[in-house]
XYZ file of C-alpha atoms in Angstrom:
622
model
C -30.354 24.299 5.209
C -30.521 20.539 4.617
C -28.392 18.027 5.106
C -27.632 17.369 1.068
C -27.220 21.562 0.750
C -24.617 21.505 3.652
C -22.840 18.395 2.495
C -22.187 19.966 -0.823
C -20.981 23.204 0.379
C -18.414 20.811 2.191
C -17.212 19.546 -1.142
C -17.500 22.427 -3.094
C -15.499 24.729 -0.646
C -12.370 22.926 -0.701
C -12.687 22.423 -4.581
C -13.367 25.882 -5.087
C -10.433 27.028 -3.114
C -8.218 24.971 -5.117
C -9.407 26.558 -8.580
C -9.000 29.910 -7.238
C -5.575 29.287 -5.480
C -4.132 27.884 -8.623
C -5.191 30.810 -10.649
C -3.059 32.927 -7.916
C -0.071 30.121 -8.085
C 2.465 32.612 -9.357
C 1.581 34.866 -6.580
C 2.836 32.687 -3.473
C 2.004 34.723 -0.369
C -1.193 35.192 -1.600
C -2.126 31.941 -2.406
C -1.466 30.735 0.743
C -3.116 33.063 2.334
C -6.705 32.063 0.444
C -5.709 28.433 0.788
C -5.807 28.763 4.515
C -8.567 30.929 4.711
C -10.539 28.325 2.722
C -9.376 25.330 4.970
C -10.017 27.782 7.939
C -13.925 28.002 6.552
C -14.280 24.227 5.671
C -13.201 23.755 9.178
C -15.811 26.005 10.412
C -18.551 24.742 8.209
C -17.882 20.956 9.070
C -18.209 22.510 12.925
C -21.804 23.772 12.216
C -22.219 20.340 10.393
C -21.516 18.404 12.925
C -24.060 20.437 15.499
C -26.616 20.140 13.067
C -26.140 16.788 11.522
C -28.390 13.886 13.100
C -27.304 10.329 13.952
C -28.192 7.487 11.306
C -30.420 4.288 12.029
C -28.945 1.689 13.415
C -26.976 -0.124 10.756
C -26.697 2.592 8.878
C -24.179 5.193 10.300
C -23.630 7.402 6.768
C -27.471 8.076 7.059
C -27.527 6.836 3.336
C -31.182 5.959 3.462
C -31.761 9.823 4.157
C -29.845 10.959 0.687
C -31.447 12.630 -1.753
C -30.392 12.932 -5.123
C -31.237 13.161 -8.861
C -33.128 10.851 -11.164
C -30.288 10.234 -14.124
C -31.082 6.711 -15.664
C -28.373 5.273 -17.793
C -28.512 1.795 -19.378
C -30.954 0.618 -17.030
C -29.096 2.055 -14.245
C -30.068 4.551 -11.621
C -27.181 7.444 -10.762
C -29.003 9.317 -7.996
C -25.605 10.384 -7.307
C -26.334 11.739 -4.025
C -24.148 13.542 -1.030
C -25.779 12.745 2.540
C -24.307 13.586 5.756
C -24.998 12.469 9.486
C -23.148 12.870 12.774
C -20.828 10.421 11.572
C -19.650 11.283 8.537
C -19.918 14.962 9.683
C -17.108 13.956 12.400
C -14.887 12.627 9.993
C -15.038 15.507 7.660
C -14.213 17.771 10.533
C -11.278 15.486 11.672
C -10.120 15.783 7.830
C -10.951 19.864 7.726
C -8.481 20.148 11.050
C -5.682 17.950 9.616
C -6.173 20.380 6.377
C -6.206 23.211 8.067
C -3.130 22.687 10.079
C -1.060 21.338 6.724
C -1.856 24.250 4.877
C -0.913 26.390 7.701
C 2.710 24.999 8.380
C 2.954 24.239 4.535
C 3.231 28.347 4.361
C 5.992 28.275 6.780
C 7.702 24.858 5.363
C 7.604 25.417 2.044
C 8.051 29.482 2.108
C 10.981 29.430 -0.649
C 9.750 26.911 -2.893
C 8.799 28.630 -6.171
C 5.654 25.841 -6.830
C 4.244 26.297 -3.486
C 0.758 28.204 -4.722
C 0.744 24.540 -6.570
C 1.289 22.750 -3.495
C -1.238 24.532 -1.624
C -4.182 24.105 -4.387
C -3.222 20.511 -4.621
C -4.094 20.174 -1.072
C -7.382 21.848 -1.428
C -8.377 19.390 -4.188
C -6.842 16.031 -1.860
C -9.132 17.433 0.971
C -12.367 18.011 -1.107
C -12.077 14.763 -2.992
C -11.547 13.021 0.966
C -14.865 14.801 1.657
C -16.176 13.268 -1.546
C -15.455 10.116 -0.163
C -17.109 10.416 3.124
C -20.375 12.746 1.918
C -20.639 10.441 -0.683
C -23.994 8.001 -0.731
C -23.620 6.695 -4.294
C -20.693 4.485 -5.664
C -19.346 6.402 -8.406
C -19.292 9.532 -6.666
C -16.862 7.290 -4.292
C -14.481 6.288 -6.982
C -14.235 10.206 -8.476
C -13.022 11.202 -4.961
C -11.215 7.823 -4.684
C -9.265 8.549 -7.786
C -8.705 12.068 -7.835
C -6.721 11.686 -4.560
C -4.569 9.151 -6.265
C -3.766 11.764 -8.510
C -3.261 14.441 -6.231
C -0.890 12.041 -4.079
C 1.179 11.435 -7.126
C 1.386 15.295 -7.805
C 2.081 15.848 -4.065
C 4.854 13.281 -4.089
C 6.374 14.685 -7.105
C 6.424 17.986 -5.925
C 9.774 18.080 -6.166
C 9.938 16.381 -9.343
C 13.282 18.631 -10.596
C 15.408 15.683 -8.245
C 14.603 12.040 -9.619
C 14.219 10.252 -6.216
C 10.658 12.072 -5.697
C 9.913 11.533 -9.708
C 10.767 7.951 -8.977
C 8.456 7.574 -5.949
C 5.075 9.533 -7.717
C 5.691 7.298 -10.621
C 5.930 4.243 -7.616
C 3.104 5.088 -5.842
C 0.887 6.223 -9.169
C 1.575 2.782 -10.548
C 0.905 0.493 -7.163
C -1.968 2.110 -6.449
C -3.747 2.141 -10.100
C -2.726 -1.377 -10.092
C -5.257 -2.172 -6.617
C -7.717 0.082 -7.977
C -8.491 -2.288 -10.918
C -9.819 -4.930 -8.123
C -11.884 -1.596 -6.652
C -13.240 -1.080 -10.107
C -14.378 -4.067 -11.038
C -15.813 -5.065 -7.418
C -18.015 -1.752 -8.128
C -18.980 -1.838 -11.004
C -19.888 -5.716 -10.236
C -22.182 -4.490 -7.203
C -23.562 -1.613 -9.318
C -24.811 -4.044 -11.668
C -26.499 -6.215 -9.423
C -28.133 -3.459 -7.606
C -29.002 -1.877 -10.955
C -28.349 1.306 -9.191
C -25.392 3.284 -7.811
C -26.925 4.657 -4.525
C -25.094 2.750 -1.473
C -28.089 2.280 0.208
C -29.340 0.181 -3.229
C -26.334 -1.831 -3.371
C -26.261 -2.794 0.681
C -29.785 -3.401 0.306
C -30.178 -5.761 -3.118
C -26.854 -7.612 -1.919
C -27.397 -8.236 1.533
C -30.738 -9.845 0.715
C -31.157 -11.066 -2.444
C -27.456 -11.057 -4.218
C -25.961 -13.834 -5.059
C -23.212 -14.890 -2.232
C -20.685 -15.676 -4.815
C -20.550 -13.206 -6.898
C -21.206 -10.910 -3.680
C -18.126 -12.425 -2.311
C -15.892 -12.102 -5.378
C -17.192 -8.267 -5.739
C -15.773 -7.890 -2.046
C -12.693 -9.573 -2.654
C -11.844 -6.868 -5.853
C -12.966 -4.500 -3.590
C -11.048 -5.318 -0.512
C -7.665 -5.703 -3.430
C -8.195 -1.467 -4.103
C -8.064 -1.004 -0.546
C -5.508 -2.437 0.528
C -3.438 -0.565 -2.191
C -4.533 2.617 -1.290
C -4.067 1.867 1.981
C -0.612 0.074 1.696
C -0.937 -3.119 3.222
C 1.122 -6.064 1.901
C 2.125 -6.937 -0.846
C 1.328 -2.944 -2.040
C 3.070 -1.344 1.054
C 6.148 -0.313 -0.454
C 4.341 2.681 -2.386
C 4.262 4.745 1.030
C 7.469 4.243 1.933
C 8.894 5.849 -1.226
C 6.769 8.397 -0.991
C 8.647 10.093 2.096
C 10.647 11.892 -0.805
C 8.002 14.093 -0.884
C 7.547 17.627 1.385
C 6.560 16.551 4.721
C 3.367 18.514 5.088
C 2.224 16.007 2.535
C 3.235 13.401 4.314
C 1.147 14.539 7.126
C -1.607 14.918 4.999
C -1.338 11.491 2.778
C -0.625 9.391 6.421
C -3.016 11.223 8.463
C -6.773 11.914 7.626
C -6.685 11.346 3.694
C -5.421 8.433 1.183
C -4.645 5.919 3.053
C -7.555 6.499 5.730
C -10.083 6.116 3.041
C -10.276 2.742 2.449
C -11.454 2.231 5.982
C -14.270 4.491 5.338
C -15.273 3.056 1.745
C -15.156 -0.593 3.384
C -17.161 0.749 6.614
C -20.133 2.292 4.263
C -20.329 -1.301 2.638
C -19.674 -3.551 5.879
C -23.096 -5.023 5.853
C -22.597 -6.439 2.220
C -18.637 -7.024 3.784
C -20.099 -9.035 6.963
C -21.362 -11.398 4.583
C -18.803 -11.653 2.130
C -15.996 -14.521 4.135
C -13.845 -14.726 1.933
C -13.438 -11.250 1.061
C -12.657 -10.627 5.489
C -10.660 -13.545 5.209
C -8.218 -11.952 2.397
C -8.486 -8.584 4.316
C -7.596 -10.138 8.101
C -4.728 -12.140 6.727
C -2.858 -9.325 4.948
C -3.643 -6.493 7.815
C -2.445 -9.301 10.670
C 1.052 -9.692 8.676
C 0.982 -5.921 8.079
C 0.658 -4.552 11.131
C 3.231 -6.837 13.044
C 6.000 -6.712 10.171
C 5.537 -3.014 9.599
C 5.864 -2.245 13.363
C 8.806 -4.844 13.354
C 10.632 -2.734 10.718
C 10.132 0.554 12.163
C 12.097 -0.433 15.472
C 14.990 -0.986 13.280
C 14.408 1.495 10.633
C 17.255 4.624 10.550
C 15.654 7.361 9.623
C 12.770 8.460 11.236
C 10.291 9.731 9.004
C 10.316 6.167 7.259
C 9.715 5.434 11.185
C 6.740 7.202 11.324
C 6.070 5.648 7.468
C 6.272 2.352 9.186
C 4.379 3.141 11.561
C 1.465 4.331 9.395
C 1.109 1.109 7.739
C 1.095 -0.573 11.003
C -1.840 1.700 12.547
C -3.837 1.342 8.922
C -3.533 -2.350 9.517
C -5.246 -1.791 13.084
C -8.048 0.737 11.690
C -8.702 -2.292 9.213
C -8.979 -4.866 12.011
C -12.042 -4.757 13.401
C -13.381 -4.918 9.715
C -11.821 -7.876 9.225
C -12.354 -9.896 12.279
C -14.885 -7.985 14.602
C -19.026 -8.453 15.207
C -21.404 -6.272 13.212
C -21.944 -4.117 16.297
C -18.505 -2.792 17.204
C -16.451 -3.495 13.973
C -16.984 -0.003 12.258
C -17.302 2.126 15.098
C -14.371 1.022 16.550
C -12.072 1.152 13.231
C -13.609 4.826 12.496
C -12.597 5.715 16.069
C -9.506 4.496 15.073
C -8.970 6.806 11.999
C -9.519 9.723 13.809
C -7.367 9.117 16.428
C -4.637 8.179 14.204
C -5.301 11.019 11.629
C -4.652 13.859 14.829
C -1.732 12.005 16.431
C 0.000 11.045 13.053
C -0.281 14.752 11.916
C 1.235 15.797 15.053
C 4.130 13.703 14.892
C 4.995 14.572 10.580
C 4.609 18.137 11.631
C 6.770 18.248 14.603
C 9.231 15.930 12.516
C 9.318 18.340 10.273
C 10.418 21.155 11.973
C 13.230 18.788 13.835
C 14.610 18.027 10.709
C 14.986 21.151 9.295
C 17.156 22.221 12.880
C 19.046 18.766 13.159
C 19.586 18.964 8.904
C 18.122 15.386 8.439
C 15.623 13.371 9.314
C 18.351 10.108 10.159
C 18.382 9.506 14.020
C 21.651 9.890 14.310
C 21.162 13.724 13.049
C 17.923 14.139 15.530
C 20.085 13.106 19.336
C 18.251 15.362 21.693
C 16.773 17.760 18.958
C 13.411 17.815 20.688
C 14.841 19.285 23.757
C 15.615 22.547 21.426
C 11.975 23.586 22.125
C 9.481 23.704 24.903
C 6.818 23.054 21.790
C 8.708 20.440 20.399
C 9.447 18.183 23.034
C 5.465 18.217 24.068
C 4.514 18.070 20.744
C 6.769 15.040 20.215
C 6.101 13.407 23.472
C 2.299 13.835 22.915
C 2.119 12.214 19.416
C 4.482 9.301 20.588
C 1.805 8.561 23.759
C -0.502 7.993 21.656
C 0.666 6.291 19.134
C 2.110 4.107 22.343
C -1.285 3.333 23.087
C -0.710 4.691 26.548
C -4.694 4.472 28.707
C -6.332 7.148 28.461
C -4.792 9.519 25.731
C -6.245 9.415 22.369
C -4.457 6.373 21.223
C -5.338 4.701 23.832
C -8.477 4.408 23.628
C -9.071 4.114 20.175
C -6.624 1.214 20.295
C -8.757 -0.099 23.161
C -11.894 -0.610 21.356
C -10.397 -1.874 18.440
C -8.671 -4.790 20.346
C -12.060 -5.124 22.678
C -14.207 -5.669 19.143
C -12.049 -8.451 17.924
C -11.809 -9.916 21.188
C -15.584 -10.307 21.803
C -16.537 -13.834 20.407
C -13.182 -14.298 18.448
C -13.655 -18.067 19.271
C -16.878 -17.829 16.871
C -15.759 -16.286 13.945
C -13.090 -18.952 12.826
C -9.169 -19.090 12.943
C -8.368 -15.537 10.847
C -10.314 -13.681 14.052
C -7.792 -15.383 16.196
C -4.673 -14.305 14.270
C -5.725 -11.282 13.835
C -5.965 -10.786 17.517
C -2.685 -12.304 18.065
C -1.407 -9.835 15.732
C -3.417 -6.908 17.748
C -1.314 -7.786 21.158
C 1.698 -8.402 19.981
C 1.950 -5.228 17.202
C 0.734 -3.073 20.627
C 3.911 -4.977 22.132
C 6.168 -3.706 19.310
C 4.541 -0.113 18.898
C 5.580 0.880 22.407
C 8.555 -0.162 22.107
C 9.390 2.006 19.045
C 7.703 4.721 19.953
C 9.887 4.668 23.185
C 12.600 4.307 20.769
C 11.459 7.701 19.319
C 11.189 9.355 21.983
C 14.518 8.563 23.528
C 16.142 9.842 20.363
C 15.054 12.955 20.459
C 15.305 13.756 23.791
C 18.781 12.111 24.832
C 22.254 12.635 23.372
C 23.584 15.201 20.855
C 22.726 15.320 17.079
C 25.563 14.851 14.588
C 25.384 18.603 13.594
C 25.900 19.752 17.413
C 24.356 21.486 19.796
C 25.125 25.442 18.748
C 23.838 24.695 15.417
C 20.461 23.119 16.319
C 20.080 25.856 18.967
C 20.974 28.663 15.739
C 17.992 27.022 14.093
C 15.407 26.017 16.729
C 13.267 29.198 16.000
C 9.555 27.871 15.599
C 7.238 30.339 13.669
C 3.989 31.212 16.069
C 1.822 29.493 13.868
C 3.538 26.779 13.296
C 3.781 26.819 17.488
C 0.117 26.857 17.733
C -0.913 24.044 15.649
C 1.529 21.325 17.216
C -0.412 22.904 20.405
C -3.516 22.117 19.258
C -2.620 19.067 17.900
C -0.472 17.732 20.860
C -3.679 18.325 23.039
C -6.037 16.420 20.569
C -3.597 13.420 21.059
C -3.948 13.073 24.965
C -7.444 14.327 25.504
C -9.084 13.607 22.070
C -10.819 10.517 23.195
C -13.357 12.691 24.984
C -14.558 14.230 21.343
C -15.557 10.338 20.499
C -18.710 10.742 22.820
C -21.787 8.900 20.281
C -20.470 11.005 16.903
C -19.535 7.757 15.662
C -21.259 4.335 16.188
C -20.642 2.089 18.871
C -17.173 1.217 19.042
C -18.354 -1.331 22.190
C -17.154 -1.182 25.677
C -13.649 -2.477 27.086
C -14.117 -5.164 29.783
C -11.695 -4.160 32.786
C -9.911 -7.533 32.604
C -8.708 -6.430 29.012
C -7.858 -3.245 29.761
C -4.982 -4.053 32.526
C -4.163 -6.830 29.976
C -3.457 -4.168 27.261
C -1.954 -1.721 29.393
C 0.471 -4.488 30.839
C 1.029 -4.764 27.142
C 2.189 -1.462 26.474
C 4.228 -1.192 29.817
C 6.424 -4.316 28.343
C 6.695 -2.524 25.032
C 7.866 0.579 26.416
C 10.168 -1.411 28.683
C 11.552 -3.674 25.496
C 12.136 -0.067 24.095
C 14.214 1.298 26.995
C 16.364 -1.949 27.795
C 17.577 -1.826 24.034
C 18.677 1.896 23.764
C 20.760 1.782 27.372
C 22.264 -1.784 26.332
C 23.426 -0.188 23.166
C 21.335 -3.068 21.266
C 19.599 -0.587 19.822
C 22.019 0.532 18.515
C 23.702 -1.769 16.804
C 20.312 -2.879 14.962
C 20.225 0.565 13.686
C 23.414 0.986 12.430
C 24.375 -2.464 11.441
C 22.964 -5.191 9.080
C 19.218 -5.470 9.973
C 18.952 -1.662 9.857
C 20.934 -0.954 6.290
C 18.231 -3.572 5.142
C 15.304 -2.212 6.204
C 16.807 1.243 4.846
C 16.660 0.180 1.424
C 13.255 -1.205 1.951
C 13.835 -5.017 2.531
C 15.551 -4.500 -1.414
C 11.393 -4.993 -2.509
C 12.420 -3.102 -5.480
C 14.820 -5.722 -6.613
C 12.383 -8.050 -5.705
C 9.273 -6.130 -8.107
C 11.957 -5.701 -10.314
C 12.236 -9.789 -10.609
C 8.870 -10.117 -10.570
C 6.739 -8.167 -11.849
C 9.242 -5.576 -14.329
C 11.397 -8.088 -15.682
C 8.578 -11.019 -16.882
C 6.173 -7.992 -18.269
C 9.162 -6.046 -20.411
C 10.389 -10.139 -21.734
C 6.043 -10.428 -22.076
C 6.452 -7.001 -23.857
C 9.802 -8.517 -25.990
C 8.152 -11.533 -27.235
C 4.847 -10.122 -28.015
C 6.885 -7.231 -30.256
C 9.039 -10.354 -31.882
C 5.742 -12.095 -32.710
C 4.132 -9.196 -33.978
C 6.897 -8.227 -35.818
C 8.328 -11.794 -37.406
C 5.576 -14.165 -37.353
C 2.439 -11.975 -37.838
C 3.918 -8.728 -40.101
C 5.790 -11.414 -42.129
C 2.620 -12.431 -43.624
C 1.898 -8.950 -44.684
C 5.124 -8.711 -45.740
C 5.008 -11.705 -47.933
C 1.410 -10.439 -49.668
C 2.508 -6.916 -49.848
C 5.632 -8.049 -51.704
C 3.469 -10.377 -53.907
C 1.398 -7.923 -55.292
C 4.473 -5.833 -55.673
C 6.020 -9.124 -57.946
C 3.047 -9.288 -59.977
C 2.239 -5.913 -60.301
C 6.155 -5.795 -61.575
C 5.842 -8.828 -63.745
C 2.882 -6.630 -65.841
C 4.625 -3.813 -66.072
C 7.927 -5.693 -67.397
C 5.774 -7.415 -69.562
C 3.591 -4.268 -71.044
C 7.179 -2.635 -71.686
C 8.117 -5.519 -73.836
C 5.234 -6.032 -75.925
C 4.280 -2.778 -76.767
C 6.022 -2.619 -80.793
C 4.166 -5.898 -81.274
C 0.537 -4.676 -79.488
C 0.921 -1.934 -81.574
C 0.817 -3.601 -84.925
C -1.879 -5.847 -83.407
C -4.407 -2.653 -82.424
C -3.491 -1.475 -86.064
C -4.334 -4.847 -88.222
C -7.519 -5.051 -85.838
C -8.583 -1.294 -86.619
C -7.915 -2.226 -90.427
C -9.881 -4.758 -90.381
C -13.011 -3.159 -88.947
C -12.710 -0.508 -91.240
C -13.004 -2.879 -94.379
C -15.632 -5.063 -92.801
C -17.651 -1.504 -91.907
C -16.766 -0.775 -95.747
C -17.804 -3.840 -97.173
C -21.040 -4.002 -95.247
C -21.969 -0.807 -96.345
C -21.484 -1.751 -100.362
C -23.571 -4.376 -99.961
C -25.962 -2.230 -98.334
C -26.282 0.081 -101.000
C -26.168 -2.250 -103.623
């Protein structure tokens, strides 16, 4: 079987399952049942991929040079639209077939009353096979179907609930922000796709990497580098993920974790040779993920409720994945932000999962409702523990050493590349500063103290479903000893000198201290639960702020554009509409009048052609 067969099989698998599990919708059990069966064989196949797939050349980790696909010419323009898959992209799409497969899993046991959950579950299916689009894909607009159909399914998946107007509000939020970005990815494609005068990847990289013009190639990047960083909700489109914590928190897992906002480091690490070239476009990319990632960490020490925490924290990590795109050498920039990805898509599904099932015993996700609610379960409290290690960046767990590499890439030769490689390195050490020290926040909340609902009540509903058991297992494993998967799957993330890595973990050791000296001084506290945390609750009041803006200036836009259409331009029409109307009135008025008089006229004029036709025929005869 080659390469192209298997990497459609991949995308067709979780497609299909979605058709067939929204034709069973209605019939709940069941369609969960062939949902996880068909995540349970895309897991499987992407194992056999994997064995089977071979590394790329050097330069070119998707293997795009390898894809085969058809000959469709349109307007001058080849479409081979063709799938390839190596050993890296066959990693990825088994780190996004395990995140699947676990989501669809506990979404049987989360969502087991909800009357739209054979919805739910398809809706999945379809996120996951248009992910797999993305990373199989070797031709642009292949990229941008899978790119936009999981905007879609996000919306749909944040609007589950869409009978309660907080989750409408958010899939209508997120929809919006991230169509808005997409324009930029759009228009950077189609800009590339024109220049190459083809759509395969390995066209574009090659036609604008040696013979493109550099600035048009860097204005393509720039648009290109604008969709990403809404999908992947960096500043200014971060508030989009935030909101979208109103939806079920298996799709949380899912949007946070290995799909959505994960894909823009992949789309960005297929085109980093045209990228490495493009300044201005890294420039634009280094600056907004070096604000990101230290803000967004900031705010999630103070933030109240927890899964906003872990929302926080998501656009934090995303920022890091990004880094080494932004600021790092051509050799260690994409392996290391890849390496990255994965390790944050298996930890951050661990820790939405296991939230999960903590909320529903402690009744809300607010810390003050989870006190000690991860010491209602042996599963829990590891589970918990695990995710929050690595997301710590603690040496040697998962985290850890994808965290490693990233900071090691941007460190080697930062003095080179110009002043945004220096900040965002700054950022790097102090956001690993901040992220222990949340993290350690996390964890002492749900292992100290006692929950607002008590402790007989959260020990009436810690009972954790096998299953459910089993894959924060699996998971919580992956996050301490996942690093040793990395192996040469993906490209070189680079190595980590030994200087660095004491300097990092003396970084994380002050973070996790910073984190324990402000819970037992009751500082902690009193961020949470006073001004800076009732502010970061509402979201820093961005709404107010896009409501300012953006909403206000585009509905007066929308006024005055109605007023002129309406009183300057229709009055014209108005005025020759009612002209033709006045004259057409005038003749009428005027025909009514005159009629005795035309009348007599017709008459004398007929009498008088008679007699001359009379007259002319006497003479005529005479």
């Amino acid at each position: 079987m080659t390469g192209t067969t298997t990497a459609t099989i991949l995308v067709l698998l979780p497609a299909g399952t979605a058709a067939l599990v929204l034709g069973l919708a209605r019939h709940a059990v069941l369609a969960g049942m062939l949902a996880i069966l068909g995540a349970v064989a895309s897991l499987v196949v992407s194992v056999v991929a994997l064995a089977g797939a071979g590394a790329g050349a050097a330069g070119d980790p998707f293997a795009d040079r390898r894809a085969t696909g058809g000959d469709l010419v349109i307007g001058g323009v080849d479409l081979p639209l063709a799938l390839g898959l190596s050993s890296t992209s066959a990693f990825l799409v088994l780190t996004v077939s395990l995140v699947v497969a676990a989501v669809q899993t506990y979404s049987a046991w989360f969502l087991a009353d909800d009357d739209r959950r054979g919805v739910f579950h398809a809706t999945i299916a379809l996120f996951a096979g248009a992910m797999t689009l993305v990373v199989l894909s070797s031709d642009l607009v292949l990229t941008v179907v899978g790119w936009e159909v999981m905007g879609w399914c996000s919306y749909l998946l944040i609007g589950h609930w869409s009978r309660r107007p907080a989750p409408r509000r958010a899939a209508h939020t997120a929809f919006m922000v991230t169509r808005l970005a997409d324009i930029g990815l759009l228009l950077g494609t189609a800009v590339l796709i024109a220049g190459a005068g083809s759509t395969g990847r390995a066209e574009v990289v090659e036609h604008w990497t040696s013979a493109g013009d550099p600035a048009l190639r860097s204005t393509a990047l720039v648009l290109v580098v604008i969709g990403v960083l809404g999908k992947s909700a960096q500043l200014p489109f971060h508030d989009w993920l935030l909101d979208a914590m109103e939806g079920p928190t298996p799709a949380s897992a899912l949007i946070h974790a290995a799909t959505m906002v994960a894909a823009g480091t992949v789309v960005l690490g297929q085109l980093f040779p045209v990228l490495a070239q493009a300044d201005a476009a890294r420039a634009v990319l280094g600056v907004s993920v070096a604000v990101t990632m230290l803000l967004a960490a900031l705010l999630a020490l103070v933030e109240p409720d927890l899964k906003r925490l872990l929302a926080w924290s998501t656009i934090s990590q995303v920022g890091v994945m990004l880094a080494p795109l932004a600021a790092a050498g051509t050799g260690p920039a994409v392996g290391s932000a890849l390496g990255h990805l994965y390790g944050h898509a298996i930890f951050k599904a661990l820790l939405f999962l296991t939230i999960g099932w903590l909320a529903v015993t402690g009744g809300s996700t607010r810390w003050d409702s989870l006190l000690g609610s991860a010491r209602t379960h042996s599963v829990a409290l590891f589970a918990w523990g695990a995710g929050l290690l690595s997301l710590a960046g603690v040496p040697l767990v998962l985290g850890g050493v994808t965290k490693e590499h990233v900071i090691a890439a941007v460190a080697q030769e930062a003095d080179s590349r110009g002043p945004v490689a220096g900040l965002v390195l700054t950022s790097l050490l102090v956001t690993a500063v901040v992220t222990a020290a949340y993290a350690t926040r996390a964890l002492l909340v749900a292992v100290r103290g006692v929950g607002r609902v008590g402790p007989r009540a959260v020990r009436a509903r810690a009972v954790m479903p096998g299953a459910v058991a089993g894959i924060l297992i699996v998971l919580g494993v992956a996050s301490i000893l996942g690093g040793i998967a990395l192996g040469v799957r993906l490209p070189r993330a680079g190595e980590v000198p030994l200087l660095l890595f004491i300097g990092i973990l003396a970084l994380v050791l002050l973070g996790i201290a910073v984190g324990y000296l402000l819970d037992v001084t009751g500082l902690q506290r009193r961020l949470v639960d006073g001004r800076p945390g009732a502010l970061v609750g509402q979201g820093l009041h961005v709404r107010r702020l896009q409501q300012l803006l953006v909403v206000r200036p585009v509905l007066a836009l929308a006024r005055f554009v109605a007023f002129l259409d309406r009183e300057v331009i229709d009055s014209y029409v108005r005025a020759a509409a009612s002209a033709a109307l006045g004259v057409g009135e005038a003749g009428t008025r005027a025909h009514a009048r005159s009629r005795p008089t035309s009348g007599l006229a017709l008459l004398g004029v007929g009498v008088l052609l008679v007699a001359g036709v009379g007259v002319l025929a006497l003479r005529g005869t005479s």
